[in-house]
mmCIF file with all atom_site columns, C-alpha atoms in Angstrom:
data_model
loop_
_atom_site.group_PDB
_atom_site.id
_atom_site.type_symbol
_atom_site.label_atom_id
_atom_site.label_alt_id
_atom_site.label_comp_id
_atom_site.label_asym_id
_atom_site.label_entity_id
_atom_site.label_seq_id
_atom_site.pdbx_PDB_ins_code
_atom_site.Cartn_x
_atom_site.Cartn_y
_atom_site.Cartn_z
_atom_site.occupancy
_atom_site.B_iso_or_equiv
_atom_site.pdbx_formal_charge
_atom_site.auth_seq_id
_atom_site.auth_comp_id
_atom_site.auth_asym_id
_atom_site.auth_atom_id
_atom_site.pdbx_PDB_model_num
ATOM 1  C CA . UNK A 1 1  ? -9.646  -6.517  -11.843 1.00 57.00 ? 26  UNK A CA 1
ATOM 2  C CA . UNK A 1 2  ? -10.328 -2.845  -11.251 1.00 76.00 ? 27  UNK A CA 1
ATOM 3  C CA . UNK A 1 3  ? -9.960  -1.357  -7.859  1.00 80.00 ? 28  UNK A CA 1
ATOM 4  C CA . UNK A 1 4  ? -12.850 0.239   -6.019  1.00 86.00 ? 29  UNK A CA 1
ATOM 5  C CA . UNK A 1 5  ? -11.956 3.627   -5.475  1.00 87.00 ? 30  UNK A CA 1
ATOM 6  C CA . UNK A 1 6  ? -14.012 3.968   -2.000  1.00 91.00 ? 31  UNK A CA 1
ATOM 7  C CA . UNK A 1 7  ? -12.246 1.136   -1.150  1.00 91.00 ? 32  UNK A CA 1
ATOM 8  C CA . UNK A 1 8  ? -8.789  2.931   -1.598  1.00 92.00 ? 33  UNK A CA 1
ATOM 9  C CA . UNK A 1 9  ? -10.032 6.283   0.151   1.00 94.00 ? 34  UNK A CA 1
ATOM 10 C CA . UNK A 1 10 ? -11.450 4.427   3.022   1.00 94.00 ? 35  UNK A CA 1
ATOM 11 C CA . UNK A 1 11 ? -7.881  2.543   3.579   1.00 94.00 ? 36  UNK A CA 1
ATOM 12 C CA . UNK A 1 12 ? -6.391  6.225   2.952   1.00 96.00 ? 37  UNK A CA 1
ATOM 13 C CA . UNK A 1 13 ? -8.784  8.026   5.708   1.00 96.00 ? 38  UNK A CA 1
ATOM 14 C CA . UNK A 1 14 ? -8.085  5.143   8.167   1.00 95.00 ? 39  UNK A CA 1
ATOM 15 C CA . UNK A 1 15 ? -4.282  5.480   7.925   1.00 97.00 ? 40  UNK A CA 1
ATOM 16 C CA . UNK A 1 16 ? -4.882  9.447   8.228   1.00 97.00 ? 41  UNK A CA 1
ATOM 17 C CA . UNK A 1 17 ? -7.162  8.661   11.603  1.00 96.00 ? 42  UNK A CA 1
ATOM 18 C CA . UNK A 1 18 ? -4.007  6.381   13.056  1.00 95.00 ? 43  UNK A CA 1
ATOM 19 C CA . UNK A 1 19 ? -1.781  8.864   12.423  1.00 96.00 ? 44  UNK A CA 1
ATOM 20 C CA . UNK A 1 20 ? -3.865  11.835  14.026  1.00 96.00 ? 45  UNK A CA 1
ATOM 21 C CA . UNK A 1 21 ? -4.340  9.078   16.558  1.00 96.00 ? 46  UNK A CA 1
ATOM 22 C CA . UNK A 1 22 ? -0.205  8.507   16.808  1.00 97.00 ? 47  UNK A CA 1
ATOM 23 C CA . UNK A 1 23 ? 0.040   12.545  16.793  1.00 96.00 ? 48  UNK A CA 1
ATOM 24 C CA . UNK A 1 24 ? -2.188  12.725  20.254  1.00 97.00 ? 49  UNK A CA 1
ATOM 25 C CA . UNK A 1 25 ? -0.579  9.402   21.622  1.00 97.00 ? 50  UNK A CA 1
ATOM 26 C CA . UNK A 1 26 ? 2.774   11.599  21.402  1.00 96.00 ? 51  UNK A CA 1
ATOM 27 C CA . UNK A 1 27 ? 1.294   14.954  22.650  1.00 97.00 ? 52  UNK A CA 1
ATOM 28 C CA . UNK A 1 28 ? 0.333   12.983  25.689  1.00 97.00 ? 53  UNK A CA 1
ATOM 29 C CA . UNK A 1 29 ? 3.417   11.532  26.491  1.00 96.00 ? 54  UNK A CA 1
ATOM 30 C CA . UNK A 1 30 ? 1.974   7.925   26.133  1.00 96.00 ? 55  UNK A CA 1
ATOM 31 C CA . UNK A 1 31 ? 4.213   4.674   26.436  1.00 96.00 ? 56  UNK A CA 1
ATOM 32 C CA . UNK A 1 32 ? 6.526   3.945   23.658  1.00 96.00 ? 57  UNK A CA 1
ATOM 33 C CA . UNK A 1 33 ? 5.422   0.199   22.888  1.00 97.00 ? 58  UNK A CA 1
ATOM 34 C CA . UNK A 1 34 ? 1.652   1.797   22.225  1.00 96.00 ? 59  UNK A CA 1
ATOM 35 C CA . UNK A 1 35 ? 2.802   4.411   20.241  1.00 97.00 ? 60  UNK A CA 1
ATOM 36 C CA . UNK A 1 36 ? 5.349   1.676   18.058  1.00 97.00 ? 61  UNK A CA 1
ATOM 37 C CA . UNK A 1 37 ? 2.163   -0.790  18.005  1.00 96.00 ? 62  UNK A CA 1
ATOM 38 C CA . UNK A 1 38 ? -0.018  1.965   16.416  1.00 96.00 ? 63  UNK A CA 1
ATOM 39 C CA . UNK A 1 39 ? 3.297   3.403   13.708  1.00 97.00 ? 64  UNK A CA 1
ATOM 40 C CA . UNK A 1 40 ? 3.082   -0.626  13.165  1.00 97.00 ? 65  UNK A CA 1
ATOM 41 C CA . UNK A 1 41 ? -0.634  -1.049  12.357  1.00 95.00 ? 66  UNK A CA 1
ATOM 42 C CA . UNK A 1 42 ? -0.294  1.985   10.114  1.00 96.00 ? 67  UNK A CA 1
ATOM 43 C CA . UNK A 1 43 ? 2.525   0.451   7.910   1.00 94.00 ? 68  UNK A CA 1
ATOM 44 C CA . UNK A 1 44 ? 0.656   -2.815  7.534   1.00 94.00 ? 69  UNK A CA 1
ATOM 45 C CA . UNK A 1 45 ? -2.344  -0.561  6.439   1.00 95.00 ? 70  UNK A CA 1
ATOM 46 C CA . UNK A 1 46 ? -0.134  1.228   3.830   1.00 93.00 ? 71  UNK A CA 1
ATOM 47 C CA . UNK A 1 47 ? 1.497   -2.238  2.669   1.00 90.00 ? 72  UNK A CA 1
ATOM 48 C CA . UNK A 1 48 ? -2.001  -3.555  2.245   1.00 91.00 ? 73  UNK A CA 1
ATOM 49 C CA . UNK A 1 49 ? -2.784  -0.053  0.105   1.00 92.00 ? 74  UNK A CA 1
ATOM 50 C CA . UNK A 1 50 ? 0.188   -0.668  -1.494  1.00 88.00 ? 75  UNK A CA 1
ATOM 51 C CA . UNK A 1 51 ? -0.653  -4.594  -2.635  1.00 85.00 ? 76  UNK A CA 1
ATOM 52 C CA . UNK A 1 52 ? -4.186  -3.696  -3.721  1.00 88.00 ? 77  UNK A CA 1
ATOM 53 C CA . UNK A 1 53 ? -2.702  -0.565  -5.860  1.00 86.00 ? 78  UNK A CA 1
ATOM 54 C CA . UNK A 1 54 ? 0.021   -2.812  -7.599  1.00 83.00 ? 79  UNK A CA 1
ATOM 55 C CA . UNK A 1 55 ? -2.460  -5.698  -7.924  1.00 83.00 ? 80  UNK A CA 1
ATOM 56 C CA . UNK A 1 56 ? -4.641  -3.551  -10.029 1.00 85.00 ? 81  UNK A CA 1
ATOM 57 C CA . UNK A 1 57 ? -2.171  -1.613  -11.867 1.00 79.00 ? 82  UNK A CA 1
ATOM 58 C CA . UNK A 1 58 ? -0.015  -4.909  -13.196 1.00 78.00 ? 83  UNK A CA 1
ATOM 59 C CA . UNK A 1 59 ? -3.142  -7.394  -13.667 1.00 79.00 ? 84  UNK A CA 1
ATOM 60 C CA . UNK A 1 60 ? -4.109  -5.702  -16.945 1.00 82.00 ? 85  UNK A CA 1
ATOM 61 C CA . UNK A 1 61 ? -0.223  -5.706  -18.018 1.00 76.00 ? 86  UNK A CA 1
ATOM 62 C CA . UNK A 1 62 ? 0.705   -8.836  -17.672 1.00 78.00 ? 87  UNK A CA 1
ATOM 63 C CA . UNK A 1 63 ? -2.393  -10.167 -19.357 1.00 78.00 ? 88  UNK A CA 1
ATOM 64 C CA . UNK A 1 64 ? -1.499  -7.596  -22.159 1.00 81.00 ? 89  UNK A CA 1
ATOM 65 C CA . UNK A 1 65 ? 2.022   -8.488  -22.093 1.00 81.00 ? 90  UNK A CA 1
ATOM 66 C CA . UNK A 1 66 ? 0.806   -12.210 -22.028 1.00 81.00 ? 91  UNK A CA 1
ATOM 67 C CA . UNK A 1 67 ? -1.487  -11.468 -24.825 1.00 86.00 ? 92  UNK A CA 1
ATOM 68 C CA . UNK A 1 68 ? 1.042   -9.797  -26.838 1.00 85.00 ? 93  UNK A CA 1
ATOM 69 C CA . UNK A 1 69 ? 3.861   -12.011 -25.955 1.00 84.00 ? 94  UNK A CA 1
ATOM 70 C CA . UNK A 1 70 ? 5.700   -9.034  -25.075 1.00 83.00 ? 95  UNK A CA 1
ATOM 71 C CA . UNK A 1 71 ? 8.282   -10.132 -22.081 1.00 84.00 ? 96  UNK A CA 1
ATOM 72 C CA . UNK A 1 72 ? 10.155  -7.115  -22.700 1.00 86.00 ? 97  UNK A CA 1
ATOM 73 C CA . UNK A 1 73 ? 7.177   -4.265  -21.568 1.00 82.00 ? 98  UNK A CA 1
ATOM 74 C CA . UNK A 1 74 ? 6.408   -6.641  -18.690 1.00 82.00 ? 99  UNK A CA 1
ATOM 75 C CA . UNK A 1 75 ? 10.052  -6.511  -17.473 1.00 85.00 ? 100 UNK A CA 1
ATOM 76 C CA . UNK A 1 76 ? 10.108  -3.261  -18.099 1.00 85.00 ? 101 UNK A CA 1
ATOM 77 C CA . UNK A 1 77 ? 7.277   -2.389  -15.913 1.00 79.00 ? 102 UNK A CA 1
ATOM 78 C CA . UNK A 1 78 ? 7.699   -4.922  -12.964 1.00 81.00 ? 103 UNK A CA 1
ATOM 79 C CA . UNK A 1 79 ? 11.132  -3.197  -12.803 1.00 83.00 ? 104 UNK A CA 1
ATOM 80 C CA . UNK A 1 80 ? 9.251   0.353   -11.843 1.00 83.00 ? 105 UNK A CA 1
ATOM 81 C CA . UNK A 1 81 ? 7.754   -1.187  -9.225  1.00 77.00 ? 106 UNK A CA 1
ATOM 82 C CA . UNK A 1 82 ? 10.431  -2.908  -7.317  1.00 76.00 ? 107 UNK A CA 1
ATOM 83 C CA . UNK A 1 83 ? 12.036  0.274   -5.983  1.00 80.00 ? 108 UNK A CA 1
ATOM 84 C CA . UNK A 1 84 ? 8.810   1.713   -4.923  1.00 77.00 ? 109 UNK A CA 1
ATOM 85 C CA . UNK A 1 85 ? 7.177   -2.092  -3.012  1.00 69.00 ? 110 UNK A CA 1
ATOM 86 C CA . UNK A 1 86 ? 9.830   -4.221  -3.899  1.00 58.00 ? 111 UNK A CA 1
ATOM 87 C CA . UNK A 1 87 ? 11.538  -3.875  -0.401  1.00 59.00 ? 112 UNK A CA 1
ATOM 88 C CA . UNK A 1 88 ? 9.212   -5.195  2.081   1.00 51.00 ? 113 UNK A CA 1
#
């Protein structure tokens, strides 16, 4: 697997349109619950970023690891990961 990197920027520019979005929303005074439902759609948006990013980055290193029989490398980089997505 190798991530499509117009697929990435297009996730990226529609989190940076909700949160222009959430910025106006605020300058307006608008209800809370609308402005939580939109701070909510954007952190799904990110965690979906977020899968597709680790997806790609750890399908060639377990395979390796696999491969290689190497438990130790792919302990070693699951554990970078787990403080970064590890906590959702």
């Amino acid at each position: 697997m190798h991530i499509d990197k117009q697929d990435v920027l297009k996730r990226i520019h529609y989190i940076e349109g909700h949160l222009g979005g959430i910025g106006k929303m605020i300058e307006r005074d608008a209800n809370c619950i609308d402005v939580l439902r939109q701070t909510y759609a954007v952190r799904k948006a990110i965690e979906r970023l977020e899968v597709l990013l680790v997806e790609d980055h750890l399908a060639p290193c377990v395979h390796q690891a696999i491969v290689n029989g190497d438990e130790e490398a792919l302990l070693t980089e699951l554990a970078k990961f787990y403080p970064l997505v590890g906590n959702h």
